[in-house]
PDB file of C-alpha atoms in Angstrom:
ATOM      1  CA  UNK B   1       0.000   0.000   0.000  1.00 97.00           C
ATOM      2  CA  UNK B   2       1.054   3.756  -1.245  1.00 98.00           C
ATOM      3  CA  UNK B   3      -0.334   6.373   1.278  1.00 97.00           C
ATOM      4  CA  UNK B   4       0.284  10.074   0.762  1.00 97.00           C
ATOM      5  CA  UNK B   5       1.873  11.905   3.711  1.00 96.00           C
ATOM      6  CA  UNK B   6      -0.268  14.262   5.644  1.00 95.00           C
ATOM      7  CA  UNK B   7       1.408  14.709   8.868  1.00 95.00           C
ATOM      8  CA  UNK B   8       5.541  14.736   9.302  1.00 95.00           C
ATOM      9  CA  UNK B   9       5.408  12.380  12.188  1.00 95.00           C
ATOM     10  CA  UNK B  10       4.406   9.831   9.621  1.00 93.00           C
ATOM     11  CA  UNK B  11       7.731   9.677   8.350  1.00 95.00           C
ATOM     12  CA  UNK B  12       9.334   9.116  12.031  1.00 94.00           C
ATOM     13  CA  UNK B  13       9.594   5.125  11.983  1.00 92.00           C
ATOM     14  CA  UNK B  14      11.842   5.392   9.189  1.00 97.00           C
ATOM     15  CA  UNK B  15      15.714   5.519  10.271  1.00 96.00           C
ATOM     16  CA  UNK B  16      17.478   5.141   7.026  1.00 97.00           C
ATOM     17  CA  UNK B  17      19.557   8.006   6.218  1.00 98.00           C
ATOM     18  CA  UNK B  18      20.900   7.146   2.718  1.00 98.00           C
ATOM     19  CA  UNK B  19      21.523  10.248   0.416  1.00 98.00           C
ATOM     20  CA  UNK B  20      18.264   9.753  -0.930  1.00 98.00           C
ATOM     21  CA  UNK B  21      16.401   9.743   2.695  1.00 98.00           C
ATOM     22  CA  UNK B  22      18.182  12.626   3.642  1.00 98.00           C
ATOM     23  CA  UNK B  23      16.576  14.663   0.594  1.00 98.00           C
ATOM     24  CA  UNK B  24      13.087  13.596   1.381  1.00 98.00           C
ATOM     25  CA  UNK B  25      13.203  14.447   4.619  1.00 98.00           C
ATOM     26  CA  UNK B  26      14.933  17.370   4.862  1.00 98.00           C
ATOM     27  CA  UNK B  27      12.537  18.668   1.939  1.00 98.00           C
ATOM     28  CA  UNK B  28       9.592  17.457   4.343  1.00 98.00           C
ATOM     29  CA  UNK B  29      10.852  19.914   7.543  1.00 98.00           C
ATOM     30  CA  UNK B  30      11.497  22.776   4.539  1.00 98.00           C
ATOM     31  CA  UNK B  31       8.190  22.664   3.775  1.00 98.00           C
ATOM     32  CA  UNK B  32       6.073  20.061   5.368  1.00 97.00           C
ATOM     33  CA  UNK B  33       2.602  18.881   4.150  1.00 96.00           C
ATOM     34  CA  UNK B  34       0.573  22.058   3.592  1.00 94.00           C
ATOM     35  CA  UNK B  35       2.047  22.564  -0.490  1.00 95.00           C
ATOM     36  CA  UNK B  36       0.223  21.019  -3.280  1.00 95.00           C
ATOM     37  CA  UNK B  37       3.889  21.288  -5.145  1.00 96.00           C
ATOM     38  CA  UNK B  38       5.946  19.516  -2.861  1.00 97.00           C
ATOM     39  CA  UNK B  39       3.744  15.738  -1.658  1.00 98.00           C
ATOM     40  CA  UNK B  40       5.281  12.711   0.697  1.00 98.00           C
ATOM     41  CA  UNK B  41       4.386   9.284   0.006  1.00 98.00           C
ATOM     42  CA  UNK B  42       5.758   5.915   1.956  1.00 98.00           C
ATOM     43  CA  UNK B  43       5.309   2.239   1.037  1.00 98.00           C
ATOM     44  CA  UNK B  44       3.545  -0.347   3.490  1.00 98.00           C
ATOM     45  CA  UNK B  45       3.833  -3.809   3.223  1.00 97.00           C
ATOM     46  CA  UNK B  46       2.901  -6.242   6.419  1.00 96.00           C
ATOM     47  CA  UNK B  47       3.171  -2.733   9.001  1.00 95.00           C
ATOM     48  CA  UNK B  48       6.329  -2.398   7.656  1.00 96.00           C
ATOM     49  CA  UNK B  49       7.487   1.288   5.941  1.00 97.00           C
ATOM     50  CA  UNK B  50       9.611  -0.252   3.003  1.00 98.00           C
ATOM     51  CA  UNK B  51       9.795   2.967   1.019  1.00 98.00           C
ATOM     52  CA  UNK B  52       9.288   6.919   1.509  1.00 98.00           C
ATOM     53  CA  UNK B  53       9.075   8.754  -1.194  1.00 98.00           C
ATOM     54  CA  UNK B  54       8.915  13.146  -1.726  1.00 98.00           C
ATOM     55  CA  UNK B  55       7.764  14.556  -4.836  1.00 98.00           C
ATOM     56  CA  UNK B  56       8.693  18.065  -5.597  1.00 97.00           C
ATOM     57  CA  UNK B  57       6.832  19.492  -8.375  1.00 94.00           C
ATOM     58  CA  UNK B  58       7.411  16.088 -10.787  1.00 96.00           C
ATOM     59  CA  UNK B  59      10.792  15.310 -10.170  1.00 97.00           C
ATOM     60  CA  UNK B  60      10.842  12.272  -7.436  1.00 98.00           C
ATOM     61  CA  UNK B  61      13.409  10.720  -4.899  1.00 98.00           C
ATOM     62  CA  UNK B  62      13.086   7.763  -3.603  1.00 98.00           C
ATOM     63  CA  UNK B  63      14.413   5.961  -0.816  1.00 98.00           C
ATOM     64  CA  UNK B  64      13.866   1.715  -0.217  1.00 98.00           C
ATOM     65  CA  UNK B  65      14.699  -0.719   2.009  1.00 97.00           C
ATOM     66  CA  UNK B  66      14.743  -4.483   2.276  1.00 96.00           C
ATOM     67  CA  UNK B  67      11.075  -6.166   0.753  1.00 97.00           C
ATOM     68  CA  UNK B  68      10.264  -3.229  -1.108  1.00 98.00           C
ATOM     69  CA  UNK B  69       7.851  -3.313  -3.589  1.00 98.00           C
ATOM     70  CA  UNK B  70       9.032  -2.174  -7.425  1.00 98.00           C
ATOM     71  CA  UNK B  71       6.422  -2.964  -9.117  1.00 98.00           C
ATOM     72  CA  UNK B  72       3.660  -1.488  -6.577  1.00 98.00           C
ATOM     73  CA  UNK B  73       6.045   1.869  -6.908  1.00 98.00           C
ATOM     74  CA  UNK B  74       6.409   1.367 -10.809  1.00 98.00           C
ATOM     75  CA  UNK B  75       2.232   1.703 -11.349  1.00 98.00           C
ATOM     76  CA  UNK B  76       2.650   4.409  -8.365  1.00 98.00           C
ATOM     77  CA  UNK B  77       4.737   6.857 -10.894  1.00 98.00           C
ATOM     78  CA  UNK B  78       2.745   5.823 -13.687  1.00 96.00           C
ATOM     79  CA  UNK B  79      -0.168   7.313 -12.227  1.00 97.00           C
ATOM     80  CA  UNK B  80       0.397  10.361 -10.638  1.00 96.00           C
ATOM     81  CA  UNK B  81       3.467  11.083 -13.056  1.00 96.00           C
ATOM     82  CA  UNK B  82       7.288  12.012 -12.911  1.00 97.00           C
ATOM     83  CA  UNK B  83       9.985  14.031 -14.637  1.00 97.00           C
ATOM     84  CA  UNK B  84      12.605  12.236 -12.972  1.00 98.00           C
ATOM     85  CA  UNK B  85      13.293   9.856  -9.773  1.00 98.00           C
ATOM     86  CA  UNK B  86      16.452  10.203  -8.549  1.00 98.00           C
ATOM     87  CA  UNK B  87      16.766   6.458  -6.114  1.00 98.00           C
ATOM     88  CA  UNK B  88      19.501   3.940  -5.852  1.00 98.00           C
ATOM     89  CA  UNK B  89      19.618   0.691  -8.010  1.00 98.00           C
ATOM     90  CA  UNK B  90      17.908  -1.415  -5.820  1.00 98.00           C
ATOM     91  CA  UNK B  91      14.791   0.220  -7.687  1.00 98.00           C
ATOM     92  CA  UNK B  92      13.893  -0.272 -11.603  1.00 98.00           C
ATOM     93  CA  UNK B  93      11.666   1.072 -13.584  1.00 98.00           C
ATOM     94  CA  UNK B  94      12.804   1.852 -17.204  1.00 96.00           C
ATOM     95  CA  UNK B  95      16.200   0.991 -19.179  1.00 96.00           C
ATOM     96  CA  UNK B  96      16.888   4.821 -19.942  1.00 96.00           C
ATOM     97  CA  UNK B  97      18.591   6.213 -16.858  1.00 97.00           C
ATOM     98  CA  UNK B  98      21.590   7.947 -16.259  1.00 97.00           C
ATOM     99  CA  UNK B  99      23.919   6.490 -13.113  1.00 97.00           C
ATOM    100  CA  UNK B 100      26.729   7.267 -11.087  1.00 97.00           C
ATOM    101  CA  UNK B 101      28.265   6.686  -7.263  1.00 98.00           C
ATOM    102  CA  UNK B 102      27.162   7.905  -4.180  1.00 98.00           C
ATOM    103  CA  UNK B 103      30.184   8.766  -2.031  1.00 98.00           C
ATOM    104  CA  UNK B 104      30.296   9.639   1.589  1.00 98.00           C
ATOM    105  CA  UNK B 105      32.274  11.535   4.129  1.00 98.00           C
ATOM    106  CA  UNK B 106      32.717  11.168   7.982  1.00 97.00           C
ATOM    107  CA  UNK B 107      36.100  13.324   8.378  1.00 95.00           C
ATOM    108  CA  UNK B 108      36.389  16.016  10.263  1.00 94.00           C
ATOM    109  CA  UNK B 109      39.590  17.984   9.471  1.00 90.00           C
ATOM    110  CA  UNK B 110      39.190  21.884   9.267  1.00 89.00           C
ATOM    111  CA  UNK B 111      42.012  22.858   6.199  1.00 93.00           C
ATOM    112  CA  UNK B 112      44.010  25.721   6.327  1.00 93.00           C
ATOM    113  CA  UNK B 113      42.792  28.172   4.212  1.00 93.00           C
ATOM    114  CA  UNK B 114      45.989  30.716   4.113  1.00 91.00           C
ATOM    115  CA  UNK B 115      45.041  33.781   2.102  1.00 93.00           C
ATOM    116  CA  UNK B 116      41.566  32.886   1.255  1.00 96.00           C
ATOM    117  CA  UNK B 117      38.127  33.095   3.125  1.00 97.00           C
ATOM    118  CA  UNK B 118      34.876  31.180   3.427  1.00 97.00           C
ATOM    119  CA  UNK B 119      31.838  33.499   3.144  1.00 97.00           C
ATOM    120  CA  UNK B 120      29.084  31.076   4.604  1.00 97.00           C
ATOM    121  CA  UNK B 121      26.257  33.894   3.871  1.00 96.00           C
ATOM    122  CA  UNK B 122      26.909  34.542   0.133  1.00 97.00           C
ATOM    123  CA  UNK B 123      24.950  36.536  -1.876  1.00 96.00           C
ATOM    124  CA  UNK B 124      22.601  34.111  -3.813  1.00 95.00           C
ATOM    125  CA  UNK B 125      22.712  35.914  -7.307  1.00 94.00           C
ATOM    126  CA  UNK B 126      26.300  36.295  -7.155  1.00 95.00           C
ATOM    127  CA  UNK B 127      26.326  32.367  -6.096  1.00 96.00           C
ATOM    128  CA  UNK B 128      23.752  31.775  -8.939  1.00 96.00           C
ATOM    129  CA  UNK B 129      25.890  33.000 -11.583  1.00 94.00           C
ATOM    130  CA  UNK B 130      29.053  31.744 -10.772  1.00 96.00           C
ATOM    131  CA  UNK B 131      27.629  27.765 -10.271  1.00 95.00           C
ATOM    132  CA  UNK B 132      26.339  28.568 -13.614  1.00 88.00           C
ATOM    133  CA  UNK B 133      23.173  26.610 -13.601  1.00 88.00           C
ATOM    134  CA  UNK B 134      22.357  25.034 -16.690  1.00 81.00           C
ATOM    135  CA  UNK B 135      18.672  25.937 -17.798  1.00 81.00           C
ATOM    136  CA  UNK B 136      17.534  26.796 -14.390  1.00 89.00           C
ATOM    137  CA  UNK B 137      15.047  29.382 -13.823  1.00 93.00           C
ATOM    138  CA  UNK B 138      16.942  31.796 -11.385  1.00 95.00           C
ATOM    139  CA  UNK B 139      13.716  32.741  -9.463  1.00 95.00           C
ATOM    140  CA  UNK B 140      12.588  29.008  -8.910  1.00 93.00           C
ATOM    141  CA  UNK B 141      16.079  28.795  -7.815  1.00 96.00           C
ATOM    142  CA  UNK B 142      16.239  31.210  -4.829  1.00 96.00           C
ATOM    143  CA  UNK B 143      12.839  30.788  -3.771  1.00 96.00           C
ATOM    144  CA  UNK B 144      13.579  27.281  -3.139  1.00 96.00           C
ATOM    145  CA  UNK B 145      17.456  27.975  -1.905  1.00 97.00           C
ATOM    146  CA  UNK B 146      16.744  30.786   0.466  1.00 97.00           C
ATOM    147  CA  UNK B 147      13.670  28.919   2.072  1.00 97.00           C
ATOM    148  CA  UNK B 148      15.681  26.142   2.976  1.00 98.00           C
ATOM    149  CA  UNK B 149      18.387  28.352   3.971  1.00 97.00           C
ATOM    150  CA  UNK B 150      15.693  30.041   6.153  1.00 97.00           C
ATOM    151  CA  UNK B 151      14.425  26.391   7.583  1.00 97.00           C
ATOM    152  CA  UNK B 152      18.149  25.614   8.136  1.00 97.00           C
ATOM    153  CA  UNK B 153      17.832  22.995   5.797  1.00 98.00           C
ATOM    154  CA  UNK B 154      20.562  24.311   3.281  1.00 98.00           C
ATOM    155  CA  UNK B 155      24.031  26.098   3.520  1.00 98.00           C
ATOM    156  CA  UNK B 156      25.796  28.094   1.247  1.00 98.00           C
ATOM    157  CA  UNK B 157      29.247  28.787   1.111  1.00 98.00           C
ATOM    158  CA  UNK B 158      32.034  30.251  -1.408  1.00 98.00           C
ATOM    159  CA  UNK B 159      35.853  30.447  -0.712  1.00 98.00           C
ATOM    160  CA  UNK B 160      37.332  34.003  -1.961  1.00 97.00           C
ATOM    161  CA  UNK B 161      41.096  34.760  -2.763  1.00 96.00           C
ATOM    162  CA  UNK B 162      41.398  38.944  -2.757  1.00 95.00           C
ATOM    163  CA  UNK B 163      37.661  39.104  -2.920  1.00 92.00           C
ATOM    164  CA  UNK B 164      36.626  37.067  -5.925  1.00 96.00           C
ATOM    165  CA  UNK B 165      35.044  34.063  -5.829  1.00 97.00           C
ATOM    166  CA  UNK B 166      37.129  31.021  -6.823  1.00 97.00           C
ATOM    167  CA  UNK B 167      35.102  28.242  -5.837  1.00 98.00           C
ATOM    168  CA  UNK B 168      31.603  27.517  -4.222  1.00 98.00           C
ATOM    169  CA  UNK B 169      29.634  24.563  -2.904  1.00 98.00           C
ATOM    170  CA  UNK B 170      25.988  24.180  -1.077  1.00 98.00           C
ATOM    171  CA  UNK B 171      24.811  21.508   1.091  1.00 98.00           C
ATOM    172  CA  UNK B 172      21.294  21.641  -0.647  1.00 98.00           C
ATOM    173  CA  UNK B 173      20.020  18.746   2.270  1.00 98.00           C
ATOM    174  CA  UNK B 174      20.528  18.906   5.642  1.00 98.00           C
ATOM    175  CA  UNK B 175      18.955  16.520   8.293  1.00 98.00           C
ATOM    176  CA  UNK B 176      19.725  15.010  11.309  1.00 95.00           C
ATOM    177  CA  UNK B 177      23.332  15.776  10.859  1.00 95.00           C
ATOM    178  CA  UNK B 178      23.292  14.370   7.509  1.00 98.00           C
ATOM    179  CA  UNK B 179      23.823  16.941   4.365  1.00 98.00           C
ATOM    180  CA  UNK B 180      24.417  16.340   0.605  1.00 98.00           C
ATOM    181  CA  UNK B 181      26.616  18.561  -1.503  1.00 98.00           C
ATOM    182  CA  UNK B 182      26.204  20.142  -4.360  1.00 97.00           C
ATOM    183  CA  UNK B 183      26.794  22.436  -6.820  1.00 96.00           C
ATOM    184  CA  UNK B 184      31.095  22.236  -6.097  1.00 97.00           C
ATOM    185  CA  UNK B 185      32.588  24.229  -8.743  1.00 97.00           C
ATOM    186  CA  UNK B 186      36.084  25.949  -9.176  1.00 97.00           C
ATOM    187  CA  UNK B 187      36.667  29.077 -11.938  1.00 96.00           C
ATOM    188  CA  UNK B 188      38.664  27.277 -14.540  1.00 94.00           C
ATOM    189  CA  UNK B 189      41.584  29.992 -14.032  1.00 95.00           C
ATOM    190  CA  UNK B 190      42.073  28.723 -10.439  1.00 95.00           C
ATOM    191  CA  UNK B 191      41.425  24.768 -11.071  1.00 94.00           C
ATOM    192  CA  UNK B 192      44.671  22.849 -10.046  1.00 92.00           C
ATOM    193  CA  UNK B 193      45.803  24.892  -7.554  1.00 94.00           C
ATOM    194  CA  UNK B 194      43.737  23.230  -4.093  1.00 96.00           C
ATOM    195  CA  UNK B 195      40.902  25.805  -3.799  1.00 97.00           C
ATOM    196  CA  UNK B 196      38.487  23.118  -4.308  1.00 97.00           C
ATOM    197  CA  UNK B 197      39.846  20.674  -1.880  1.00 97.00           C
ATOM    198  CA  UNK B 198      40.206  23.326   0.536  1.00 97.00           C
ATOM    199  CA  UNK B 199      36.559  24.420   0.538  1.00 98.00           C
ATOM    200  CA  UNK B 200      35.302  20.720   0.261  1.00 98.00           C
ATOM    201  CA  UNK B 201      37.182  19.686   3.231  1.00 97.00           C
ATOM    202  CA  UNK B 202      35.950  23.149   5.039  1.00 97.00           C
ATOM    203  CA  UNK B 203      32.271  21.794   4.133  1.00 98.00           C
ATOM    204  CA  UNK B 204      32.543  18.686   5.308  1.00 97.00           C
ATOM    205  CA  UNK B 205      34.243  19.962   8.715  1.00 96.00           C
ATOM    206  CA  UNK B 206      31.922  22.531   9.269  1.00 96.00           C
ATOM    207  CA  UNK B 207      28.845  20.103   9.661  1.00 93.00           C
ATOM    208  CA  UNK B 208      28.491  17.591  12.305  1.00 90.00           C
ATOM    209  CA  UNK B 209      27.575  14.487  10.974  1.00 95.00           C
ATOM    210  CA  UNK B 210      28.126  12.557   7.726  1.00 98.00           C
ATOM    211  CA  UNK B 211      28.731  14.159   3.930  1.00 98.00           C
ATOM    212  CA  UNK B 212      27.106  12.665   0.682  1.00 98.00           C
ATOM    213  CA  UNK B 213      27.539  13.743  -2.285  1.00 98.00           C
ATOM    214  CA  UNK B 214      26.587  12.393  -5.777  1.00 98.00           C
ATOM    215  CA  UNK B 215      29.711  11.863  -8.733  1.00 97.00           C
ATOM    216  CA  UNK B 216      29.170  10.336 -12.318  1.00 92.00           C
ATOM    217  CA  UNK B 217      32.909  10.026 -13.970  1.00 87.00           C
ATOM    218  CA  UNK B 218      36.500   8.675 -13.069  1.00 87.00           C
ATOM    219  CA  UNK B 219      38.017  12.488 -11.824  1.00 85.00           C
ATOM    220  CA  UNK B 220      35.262  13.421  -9.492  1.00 93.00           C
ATOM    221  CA  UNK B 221      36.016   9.846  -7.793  1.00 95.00           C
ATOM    222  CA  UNK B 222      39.536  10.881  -7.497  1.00 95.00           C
ATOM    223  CA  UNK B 223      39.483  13.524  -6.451  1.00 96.00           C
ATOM    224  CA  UNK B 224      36.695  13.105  -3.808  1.00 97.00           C
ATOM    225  CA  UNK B 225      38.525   9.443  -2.947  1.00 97.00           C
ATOM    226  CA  UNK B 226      41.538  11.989  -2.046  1.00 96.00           C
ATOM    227  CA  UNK B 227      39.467  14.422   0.635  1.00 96.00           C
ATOM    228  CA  UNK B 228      38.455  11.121   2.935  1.00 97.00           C
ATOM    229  CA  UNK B 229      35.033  10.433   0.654  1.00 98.00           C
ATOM    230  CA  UNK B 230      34.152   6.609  -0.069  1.00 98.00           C
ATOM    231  CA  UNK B 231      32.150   4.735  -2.269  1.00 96.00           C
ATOM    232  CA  UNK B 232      28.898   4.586  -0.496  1.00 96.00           C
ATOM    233  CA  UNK B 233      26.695   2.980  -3.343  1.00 97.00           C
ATOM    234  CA  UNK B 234      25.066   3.935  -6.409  1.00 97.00           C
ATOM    235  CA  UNK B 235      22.773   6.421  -7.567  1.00 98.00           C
ATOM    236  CA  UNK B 236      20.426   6.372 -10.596  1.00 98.00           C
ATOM    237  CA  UNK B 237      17.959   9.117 -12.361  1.00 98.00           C
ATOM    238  CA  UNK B 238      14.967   7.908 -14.735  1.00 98.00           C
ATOM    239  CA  UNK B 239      13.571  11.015 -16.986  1.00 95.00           C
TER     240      UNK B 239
END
């Protein structure tokens, strides 16, 4: 059985915090139950919650757990629709997706940052710009950013050399001590030079708990591998 969400305490049985729990739920405290554009489902099976699921406009993440059922959640998205669902590969549901790892970080070691300086309250259109979003409706954007910002949900952060931005990163989730990054970028004039790693490791030291963060090629491993991240498991999107 598929119920929708209408209270938050629905979802407080459920312990996993895999990258893709941590999304759902820290979307659920952003916003809770009261949006039409942002809805909370969870699987049932025998008493047992086997799958939560958040649904933000139409693109989906889902998080399962042993005795799942697919093919209950399969005619699920069928109904109500989907852009994407983001889950892990436990789940199948079409052989179009794109996939990658999930890697994970439990250090804790605060980097020396010599000349430069971590602004942890950046201006979001400045931010905006430099990450360079592909497509993405700036307005969507920082509605949705600066709420979860708000709900303490989300963090924000550049590193700055003489007072220009040389690399950025956001923990768009944050739950429980859990976050995932995102949007880690370097300018391409500063690349190479350990600005990245430096405001990475900052990240990952500045939170509490653990770090995920979602890589789909053979240098982001590498150089994630190298700042104390490990392979965690995989990650697949269906459009």
């Amino acid at each position: 059985m598929i119920e929708k969400i209408e209270s938050p305490e629905l979802f407080n049985d459920w312990e996993k915090r895999d990258l893709f729990s941590v999304r759902i739920l820290a979307l659920l405290k952003s916003y809770g139950c009261k949006y039409q554009f942002a809805t909370f489902y969870r699987q049932i099976i025998d008493g047992k919650v086997t799958a939560v699921i958040s649904r933000l406009d139409r693109d989906v993440t889902l998080s399962v757990t042993d005795g799942f059922d697919n093919e209950e959640l399969v005619r699920f998205f069928c109904v109500v629709g989907y852009s994407s669902i983001l889950s892990n590969d436990k789940f199948f549901i079409s052989p179009r997706f794109e996939e990658g790892l999930v890697m994970a970080c439990d250090i804790k070691k605060e980097p020396a940052l010599g000349c430069a300086t971590v602004d942890e309250f950046p201006k979001l259109m400045d931010l905006f710009n430099f990450v360079d979003y592909d497509e993405q409706d700036f307005k969507a954007w920082y509605v949705d950013i600066s709420h979860r910002v708000r709900h303490n949900t989300a963090k924000a952060y550049t590193l700055n050399v003489d007072n220009t931005t040389v690399s950025s990163g956001i923990l768009s989730s944050v739950i429980d001590g859990y976050s995932v990054l995102t949007a880690v970028r370097t300018e391409n004039e500063f690349r190479k030079m350990g600005y990245g790693s430096v405001l990475v490791s900052y990240i990952c030291s500045d939170v509490k708990g653990r770090v995920y963060i979602m890589v789909d090629s053979e240098k982001n491993i590498n150089f994630y591998s190298r700042l104390g991240f490990t392979e965690n498991e995989k990650w697949r999107m269906y459009r």
